[in-house]
Short mmCIF file of C-alpha atoms and ligand atoms in Angstrom, two decimals:
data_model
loop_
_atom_site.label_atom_id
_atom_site.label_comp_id
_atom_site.label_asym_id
_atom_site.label_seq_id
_atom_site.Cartn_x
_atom_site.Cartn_y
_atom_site.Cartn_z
CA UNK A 129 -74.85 178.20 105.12
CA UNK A 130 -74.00 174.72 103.10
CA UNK A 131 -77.25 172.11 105.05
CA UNK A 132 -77.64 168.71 103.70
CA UNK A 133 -81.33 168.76 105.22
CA UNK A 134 -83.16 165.56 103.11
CA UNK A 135 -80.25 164.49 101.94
CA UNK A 136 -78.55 160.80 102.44
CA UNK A 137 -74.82 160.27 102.30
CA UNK A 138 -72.90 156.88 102.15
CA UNK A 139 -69.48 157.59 103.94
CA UNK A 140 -67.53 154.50 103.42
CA UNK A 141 -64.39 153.16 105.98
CA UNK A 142 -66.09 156.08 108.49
CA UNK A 143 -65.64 153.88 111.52
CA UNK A 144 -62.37 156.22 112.26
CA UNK A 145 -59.98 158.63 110.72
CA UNK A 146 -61.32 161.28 108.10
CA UNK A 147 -64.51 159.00 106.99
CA UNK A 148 -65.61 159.67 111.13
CA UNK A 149 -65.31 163.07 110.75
CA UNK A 150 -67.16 163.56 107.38
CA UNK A 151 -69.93 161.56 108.80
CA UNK A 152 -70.06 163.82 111.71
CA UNK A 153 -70.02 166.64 110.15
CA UNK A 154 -72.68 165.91 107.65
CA UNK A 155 -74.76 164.33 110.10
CA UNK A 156 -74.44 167.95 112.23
CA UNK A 157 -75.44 169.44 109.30
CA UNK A 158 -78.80 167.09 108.78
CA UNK A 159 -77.99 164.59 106.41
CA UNK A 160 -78.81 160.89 107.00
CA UNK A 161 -75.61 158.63 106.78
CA UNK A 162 -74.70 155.10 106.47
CA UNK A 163 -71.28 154.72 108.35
CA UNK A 164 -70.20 152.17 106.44
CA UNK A 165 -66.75 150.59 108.02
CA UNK A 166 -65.65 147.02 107.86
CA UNK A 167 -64.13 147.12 110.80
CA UNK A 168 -60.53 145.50 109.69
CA UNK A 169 -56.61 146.94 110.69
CA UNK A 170 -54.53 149.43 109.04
CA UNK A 171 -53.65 146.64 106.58
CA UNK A 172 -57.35 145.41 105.91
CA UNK A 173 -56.91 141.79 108.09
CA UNK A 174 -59.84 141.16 110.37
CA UNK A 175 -63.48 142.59 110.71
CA UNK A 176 -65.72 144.03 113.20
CA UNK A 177 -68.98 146.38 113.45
CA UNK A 178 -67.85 147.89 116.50
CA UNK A 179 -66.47 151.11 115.19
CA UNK A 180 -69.11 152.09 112.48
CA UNK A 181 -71.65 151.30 115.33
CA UNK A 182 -69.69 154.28 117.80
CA UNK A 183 -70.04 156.41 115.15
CA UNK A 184 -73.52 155.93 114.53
CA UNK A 185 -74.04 156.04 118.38
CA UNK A 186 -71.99 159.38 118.64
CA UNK A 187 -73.90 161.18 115.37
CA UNK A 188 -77.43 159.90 117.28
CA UNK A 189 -76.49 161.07 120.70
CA UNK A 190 -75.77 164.76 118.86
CA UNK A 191 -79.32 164.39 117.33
CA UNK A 192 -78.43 163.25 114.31
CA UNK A 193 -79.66 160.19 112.01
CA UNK A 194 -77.52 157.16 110.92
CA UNK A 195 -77.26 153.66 110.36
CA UNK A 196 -74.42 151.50 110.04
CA UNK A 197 -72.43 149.02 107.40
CA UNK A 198 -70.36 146.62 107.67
CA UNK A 199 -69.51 145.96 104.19
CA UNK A 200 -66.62 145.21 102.35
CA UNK A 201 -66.00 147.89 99.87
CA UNK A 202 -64.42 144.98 97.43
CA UNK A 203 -67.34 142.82 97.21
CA UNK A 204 -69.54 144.31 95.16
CA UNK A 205 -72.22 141.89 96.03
CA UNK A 206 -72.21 143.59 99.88
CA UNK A 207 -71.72 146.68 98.25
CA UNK A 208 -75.08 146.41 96.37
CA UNK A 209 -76.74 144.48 99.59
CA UNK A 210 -75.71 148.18 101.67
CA UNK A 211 -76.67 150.08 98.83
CA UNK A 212 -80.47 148.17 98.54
CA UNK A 213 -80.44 148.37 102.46
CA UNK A 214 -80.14 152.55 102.22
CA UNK A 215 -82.81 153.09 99.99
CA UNK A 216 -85.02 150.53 101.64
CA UNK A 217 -84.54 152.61 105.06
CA UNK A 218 -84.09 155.74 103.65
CA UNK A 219 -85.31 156.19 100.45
CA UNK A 220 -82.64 158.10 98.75
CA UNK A 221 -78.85 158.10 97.79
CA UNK A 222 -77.33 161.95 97.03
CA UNK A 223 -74.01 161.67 97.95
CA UNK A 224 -70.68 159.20 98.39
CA UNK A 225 -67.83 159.60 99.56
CA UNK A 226 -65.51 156.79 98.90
CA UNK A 227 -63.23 156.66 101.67
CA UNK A 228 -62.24 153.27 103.28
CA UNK A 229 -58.31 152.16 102.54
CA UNK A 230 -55.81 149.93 103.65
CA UNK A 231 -51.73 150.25 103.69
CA UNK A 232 -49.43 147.54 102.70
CA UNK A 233 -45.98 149.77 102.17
CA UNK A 234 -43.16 147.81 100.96
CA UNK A 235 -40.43 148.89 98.02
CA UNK A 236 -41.49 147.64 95.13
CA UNK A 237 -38.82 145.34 94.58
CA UNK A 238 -40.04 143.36 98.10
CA UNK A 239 -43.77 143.63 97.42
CA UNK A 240 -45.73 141.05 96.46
CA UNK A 241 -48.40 140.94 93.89
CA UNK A 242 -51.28 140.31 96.64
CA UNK A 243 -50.53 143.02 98.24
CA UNK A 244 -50.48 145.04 95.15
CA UNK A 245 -53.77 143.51 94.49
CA UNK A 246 -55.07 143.72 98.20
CA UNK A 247 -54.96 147.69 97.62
CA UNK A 248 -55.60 147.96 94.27
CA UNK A 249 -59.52 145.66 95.27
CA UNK A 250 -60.14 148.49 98.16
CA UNK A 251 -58.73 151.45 97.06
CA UNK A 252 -59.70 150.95 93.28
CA UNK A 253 -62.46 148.76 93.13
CA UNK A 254 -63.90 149.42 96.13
CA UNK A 255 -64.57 152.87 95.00
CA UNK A 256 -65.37 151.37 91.82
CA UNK A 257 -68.11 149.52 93.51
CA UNK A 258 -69.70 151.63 95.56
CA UNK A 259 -70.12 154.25 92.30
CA UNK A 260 -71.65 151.64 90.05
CA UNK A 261 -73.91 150.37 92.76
CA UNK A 262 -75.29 154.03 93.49
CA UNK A 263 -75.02 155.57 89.25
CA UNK A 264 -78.34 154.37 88.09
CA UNK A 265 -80.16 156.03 91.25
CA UNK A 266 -78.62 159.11 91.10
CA UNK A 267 -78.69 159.25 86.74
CA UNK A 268 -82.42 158.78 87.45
CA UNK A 269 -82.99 161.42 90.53
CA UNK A 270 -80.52 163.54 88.63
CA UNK A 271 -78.46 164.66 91.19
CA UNK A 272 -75.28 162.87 92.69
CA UNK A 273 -72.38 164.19 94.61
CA UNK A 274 -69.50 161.83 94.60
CA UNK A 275 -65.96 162.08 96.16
CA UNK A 276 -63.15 159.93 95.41
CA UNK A 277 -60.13 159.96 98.38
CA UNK A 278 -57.07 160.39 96.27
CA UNK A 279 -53.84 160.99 97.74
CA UNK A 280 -50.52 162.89 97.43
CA UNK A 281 -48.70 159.07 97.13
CA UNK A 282 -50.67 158.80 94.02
CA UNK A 283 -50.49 162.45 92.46
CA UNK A 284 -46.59 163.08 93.44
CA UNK A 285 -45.46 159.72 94.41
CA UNK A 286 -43.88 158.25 97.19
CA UNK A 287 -41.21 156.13 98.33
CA UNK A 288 -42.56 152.46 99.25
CA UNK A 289 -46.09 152.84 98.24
CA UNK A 290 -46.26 151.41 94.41
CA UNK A 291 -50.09 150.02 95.15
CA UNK A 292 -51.16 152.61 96.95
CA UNK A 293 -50.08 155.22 94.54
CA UNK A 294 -51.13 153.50 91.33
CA UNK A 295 -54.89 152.86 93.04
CA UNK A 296 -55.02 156.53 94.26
CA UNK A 297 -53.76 158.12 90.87
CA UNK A 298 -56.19 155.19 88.97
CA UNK A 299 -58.99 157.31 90.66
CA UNK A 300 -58.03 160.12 89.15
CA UNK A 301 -58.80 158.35 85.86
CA UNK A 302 -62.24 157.31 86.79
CA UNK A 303 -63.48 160.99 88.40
CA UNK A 304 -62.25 162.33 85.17
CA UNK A 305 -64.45 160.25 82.84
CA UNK A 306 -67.29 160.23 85.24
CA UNK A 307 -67.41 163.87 85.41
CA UNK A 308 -68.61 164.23 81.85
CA UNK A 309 -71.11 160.75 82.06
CA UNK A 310 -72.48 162.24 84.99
CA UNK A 311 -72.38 166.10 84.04
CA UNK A 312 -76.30 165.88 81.87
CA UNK A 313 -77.85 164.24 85.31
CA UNK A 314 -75.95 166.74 87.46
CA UNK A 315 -73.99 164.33 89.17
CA UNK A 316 -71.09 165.82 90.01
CA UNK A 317 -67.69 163.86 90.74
CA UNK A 318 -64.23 164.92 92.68
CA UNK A 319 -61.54 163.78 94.38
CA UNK A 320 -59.66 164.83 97.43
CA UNK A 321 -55.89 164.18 98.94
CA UNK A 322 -56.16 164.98 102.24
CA UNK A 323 -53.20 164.68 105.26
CA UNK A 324 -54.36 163.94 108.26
CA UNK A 325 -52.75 162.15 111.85
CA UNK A 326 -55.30 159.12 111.71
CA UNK A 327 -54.40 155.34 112.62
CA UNK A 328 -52.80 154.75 108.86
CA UNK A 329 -50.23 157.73 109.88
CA UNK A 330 -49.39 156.93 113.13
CA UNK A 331 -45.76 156.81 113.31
CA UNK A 332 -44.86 158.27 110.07
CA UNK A 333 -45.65 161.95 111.34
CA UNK A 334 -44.00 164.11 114.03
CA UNK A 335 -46.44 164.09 117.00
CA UNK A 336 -45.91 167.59 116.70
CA UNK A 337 -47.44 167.76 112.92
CA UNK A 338 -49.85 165.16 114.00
CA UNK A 339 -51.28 167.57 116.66
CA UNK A 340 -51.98 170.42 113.61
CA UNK A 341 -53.06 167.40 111.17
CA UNK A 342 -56.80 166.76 112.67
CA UNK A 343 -59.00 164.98 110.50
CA UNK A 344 -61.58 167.75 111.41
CA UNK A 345 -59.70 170.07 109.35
CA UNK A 346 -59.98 168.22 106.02
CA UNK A 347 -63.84 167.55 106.17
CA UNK A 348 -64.88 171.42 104.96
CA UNK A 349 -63.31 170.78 102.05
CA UNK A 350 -65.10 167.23 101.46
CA UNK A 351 -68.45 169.49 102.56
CA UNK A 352 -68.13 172.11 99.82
CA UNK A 353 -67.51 169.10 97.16
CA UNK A 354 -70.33 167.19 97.95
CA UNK A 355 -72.48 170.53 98.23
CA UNK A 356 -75.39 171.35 96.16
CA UNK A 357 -72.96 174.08 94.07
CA UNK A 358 -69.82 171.92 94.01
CA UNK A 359 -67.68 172.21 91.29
CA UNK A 360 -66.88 168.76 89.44
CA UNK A 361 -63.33 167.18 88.51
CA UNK A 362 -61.66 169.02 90.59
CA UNK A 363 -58.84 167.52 92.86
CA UNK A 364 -59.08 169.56 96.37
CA UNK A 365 -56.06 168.92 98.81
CA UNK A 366 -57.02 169.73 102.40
CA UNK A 367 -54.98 169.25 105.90
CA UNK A 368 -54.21 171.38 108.84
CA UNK A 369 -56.01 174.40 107.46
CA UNK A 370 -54.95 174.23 103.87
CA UNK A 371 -56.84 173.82 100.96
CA UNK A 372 -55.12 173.47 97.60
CA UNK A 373 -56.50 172.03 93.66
CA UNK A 374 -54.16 170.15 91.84
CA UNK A 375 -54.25 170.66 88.35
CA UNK A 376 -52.83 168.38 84.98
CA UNK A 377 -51.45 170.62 82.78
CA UNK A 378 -50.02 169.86 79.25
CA UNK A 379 -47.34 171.80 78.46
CA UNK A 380 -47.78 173.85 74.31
CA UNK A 381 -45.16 171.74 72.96
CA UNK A 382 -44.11 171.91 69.32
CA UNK A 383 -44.48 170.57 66.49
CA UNK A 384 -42.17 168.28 64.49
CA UNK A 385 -42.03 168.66 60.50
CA UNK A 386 -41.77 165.21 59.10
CA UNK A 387 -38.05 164.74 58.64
CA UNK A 388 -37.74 165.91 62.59
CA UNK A 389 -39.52 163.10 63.55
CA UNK A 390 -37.02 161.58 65.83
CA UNK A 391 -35.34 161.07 69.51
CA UNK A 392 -32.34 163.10 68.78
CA UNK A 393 -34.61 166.10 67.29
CA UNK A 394 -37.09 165.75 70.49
CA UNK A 395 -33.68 165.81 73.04
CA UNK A 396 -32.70 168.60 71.39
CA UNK A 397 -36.19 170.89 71.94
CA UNK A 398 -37.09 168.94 75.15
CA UNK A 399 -36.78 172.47 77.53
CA UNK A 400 -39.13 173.81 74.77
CA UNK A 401 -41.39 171.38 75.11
CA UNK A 402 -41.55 171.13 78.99
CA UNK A 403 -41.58 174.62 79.56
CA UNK A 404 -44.03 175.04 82.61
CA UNK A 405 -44.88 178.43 81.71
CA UNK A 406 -47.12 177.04 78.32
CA UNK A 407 -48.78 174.35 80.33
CA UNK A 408 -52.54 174.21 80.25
CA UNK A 409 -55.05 171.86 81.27
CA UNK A 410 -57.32 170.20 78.49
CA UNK A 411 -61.03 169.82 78.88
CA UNK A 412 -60.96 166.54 77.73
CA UNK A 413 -59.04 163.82 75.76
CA UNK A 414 -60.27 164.97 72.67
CA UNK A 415 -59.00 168.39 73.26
CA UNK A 416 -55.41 166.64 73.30
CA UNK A 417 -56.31 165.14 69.55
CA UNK A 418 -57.65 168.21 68.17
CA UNK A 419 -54.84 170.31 69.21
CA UNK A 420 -52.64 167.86 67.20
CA UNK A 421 -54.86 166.98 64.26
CA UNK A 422 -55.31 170.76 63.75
CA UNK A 423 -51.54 172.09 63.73
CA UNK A 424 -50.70 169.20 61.91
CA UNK A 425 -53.23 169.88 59.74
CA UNK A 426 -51.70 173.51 59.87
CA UNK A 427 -48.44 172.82 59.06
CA UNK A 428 -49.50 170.98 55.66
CA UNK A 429 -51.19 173.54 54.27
CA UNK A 430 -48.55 176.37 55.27
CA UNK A 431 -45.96 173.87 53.57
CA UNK A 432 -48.55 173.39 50.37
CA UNK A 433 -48.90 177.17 49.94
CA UNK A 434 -45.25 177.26 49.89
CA UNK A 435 -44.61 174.57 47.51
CA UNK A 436 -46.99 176.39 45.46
CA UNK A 437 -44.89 179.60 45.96
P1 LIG B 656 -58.17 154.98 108.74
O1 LIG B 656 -57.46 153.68 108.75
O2 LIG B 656 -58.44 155.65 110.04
O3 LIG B 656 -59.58 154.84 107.99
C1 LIG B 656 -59.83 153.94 106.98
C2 LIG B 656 -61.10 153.20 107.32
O4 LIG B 656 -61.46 152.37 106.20
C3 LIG B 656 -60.94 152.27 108.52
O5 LIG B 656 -61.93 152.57 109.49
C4 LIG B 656 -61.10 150.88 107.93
O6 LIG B 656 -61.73 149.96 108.82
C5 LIG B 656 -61.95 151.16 106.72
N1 LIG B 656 -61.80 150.11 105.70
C6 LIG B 656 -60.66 149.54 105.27
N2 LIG B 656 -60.91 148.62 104.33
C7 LIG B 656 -62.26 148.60 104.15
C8 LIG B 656 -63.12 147.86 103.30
N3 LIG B 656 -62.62 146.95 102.46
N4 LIG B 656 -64.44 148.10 103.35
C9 LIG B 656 -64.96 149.03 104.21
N5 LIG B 656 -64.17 149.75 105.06
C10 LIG B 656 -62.84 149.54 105.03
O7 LIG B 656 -57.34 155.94 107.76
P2 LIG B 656 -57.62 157.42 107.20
O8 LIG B 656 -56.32 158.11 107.22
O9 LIG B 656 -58.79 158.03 107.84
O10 LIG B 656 -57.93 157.09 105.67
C11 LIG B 656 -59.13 157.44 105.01
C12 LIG B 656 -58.83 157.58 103.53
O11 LIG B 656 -57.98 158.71 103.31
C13 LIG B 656 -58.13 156.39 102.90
O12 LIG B 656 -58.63 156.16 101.61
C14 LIG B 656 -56.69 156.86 102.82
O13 LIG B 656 -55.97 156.18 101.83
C15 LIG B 656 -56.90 158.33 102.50
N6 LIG B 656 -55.76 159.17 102.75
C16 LIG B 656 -55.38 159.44 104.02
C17 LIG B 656 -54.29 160.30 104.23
C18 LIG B 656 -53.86 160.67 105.61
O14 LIG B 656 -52.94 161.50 105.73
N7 LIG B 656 -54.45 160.11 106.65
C19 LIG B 656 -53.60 160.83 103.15
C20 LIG B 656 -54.03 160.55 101.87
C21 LIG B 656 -55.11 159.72 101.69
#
């Protein structure tokens, strides 16, 4: 059975939705967490400790152990103040799960840049934040588990939701990097893009879909990727009893001999080269150069041989 017995979690934006339920359910399973929650609307106006506080009163009154936070994911200055608070009370920081979000939905066209920016400071940075404010502790323990909350919006796109979907898919970018920093101190990093009927869905599901959609039903998946034996870079979707990995692939392509370099000679092989059935993913960004470097590399000596010929 996966325990988190000794172990301390920081669940951020777990006053309701999915971060309540992973706090619960770690909490059942014995670790300490800080519900950390500022407290705010859907669209991140206002503030108030009440909900973190029910949380922490509801994981307590089950027997569990937890403290709340009230800070704002984009200040890092809180963000360091909650972090300092933790280890002062107790001790330790093994896993976070970056969590807390705001909507501000509007077409592109009609958005403006603060609310781009509004999203992009608690989405982004906030996670951004929290995972500076926790790296040293856990490259020096040797041992993190971290969780990023993607989303579909971000990995598929969606209608009306520019700055969500850029922040979400910008996360992405930063569990994919920190995966390898953190991979010689066993800190391991993924994301998740969960569905779930929570306050930030209400009205865009089907009550109907919204019954099946419980938060409860993405939070194994969170579980097994801040476990002791969780993989790391993965992207796990979860919701009403799935669970899914999303993968980037990179299709084989071709390669273009120098007098092919051009638009009309890439329109003409462009099924070739985005043929699903070649696609791969790459370890790494330098697996990407290598490939080139060496079949470029390839193709010059094949066409020196021949010259000799
Ligand atoms: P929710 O609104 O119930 O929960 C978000 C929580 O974050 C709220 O309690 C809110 O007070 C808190 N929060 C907001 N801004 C904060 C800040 N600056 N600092 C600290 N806390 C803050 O919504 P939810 O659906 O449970 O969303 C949780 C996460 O899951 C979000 O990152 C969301 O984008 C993501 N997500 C949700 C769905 C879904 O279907 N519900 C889908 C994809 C991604």
């Amino acid at each position: 059975m996966i325990r988190f017995d000794d172990r301390v979690a920081i669940v951020t934006g777990a006053g309701s939705g999915l971060g309540r339920s992973h706090a619960l359910a770690l909490a059942a399973r014995g670790a300490k967490v800080v519900v950390n929650d500022l407290g705010g609307s859907v669209a991140g106006v206002g503030q108030s400790s009440e909900a973190a506080q029910r949380v922490v009163a509801e994981i307590e009154a089950a027997g569990g152990t937890a403290m709340a936070d009230g800070a704002n994911v984009a200040d890092f200055a809180a963000v360091q103040a909650m972090v300092a608070r933790t280890l002062e009370t107790y001790g330790r920081i093994d896993i976070l799960i970056n969590n807390a979000g705001i909507l501000r939905d509007k077409t592109f066209a009609k958005m403006e840049l603060a609310d781009f920016r509004a999203v992009i400071d608690v989405h982004l940075m906030g996670g951004v934040h929290c995972t500076k404010a926790v790296w040293d502790h856990m490259r020096e323990r040797n041992y993190g588990r971290i969780v990023f909350t993607s989303s579909a919006s971000g990995l598929y796109g969606n209608f009306g939701q520019a700055n969500y979907g850029a922040a979400k898919m910008a996360l992405v970018g930063l569990m994919n990097v920190l995966r390898d920093e953190g991979r010689k101190h066993d800190i391991r990093v993924n994301a998740l893009a969960p569905v779930a009927a929570t306050r930030m869905t209400q009205g865009i599901l089907p009550p109907a879909a919204a019954e099946l959609l419980k938060p409860e039903e993405v939070t194994p998946g969170v579980l097994f990727l801040v476990s002791d034996d969780a993989p790391t870079g993965t992207i796990l979707g979860a919701g009403a009893g799935s669970f899914a990995v999303t993968k980037i692939l990179e299709t084989e392509g071709g390669y273009f001999a120098p007098d092919e370099r051009n638009p009309e000679a890439i329109a003409a092989r462009f099924a070739e080269l985005s043929d699903p059935a070649t696609a791969r993913p790459m370890a790494s960004a330098s697996e990407q150069t290598l490939r080139y470097a060496q079949r470029a590399m390839t193709a010059a000596a094949q066409s020196a041989k021949q010259k000799k010929i």
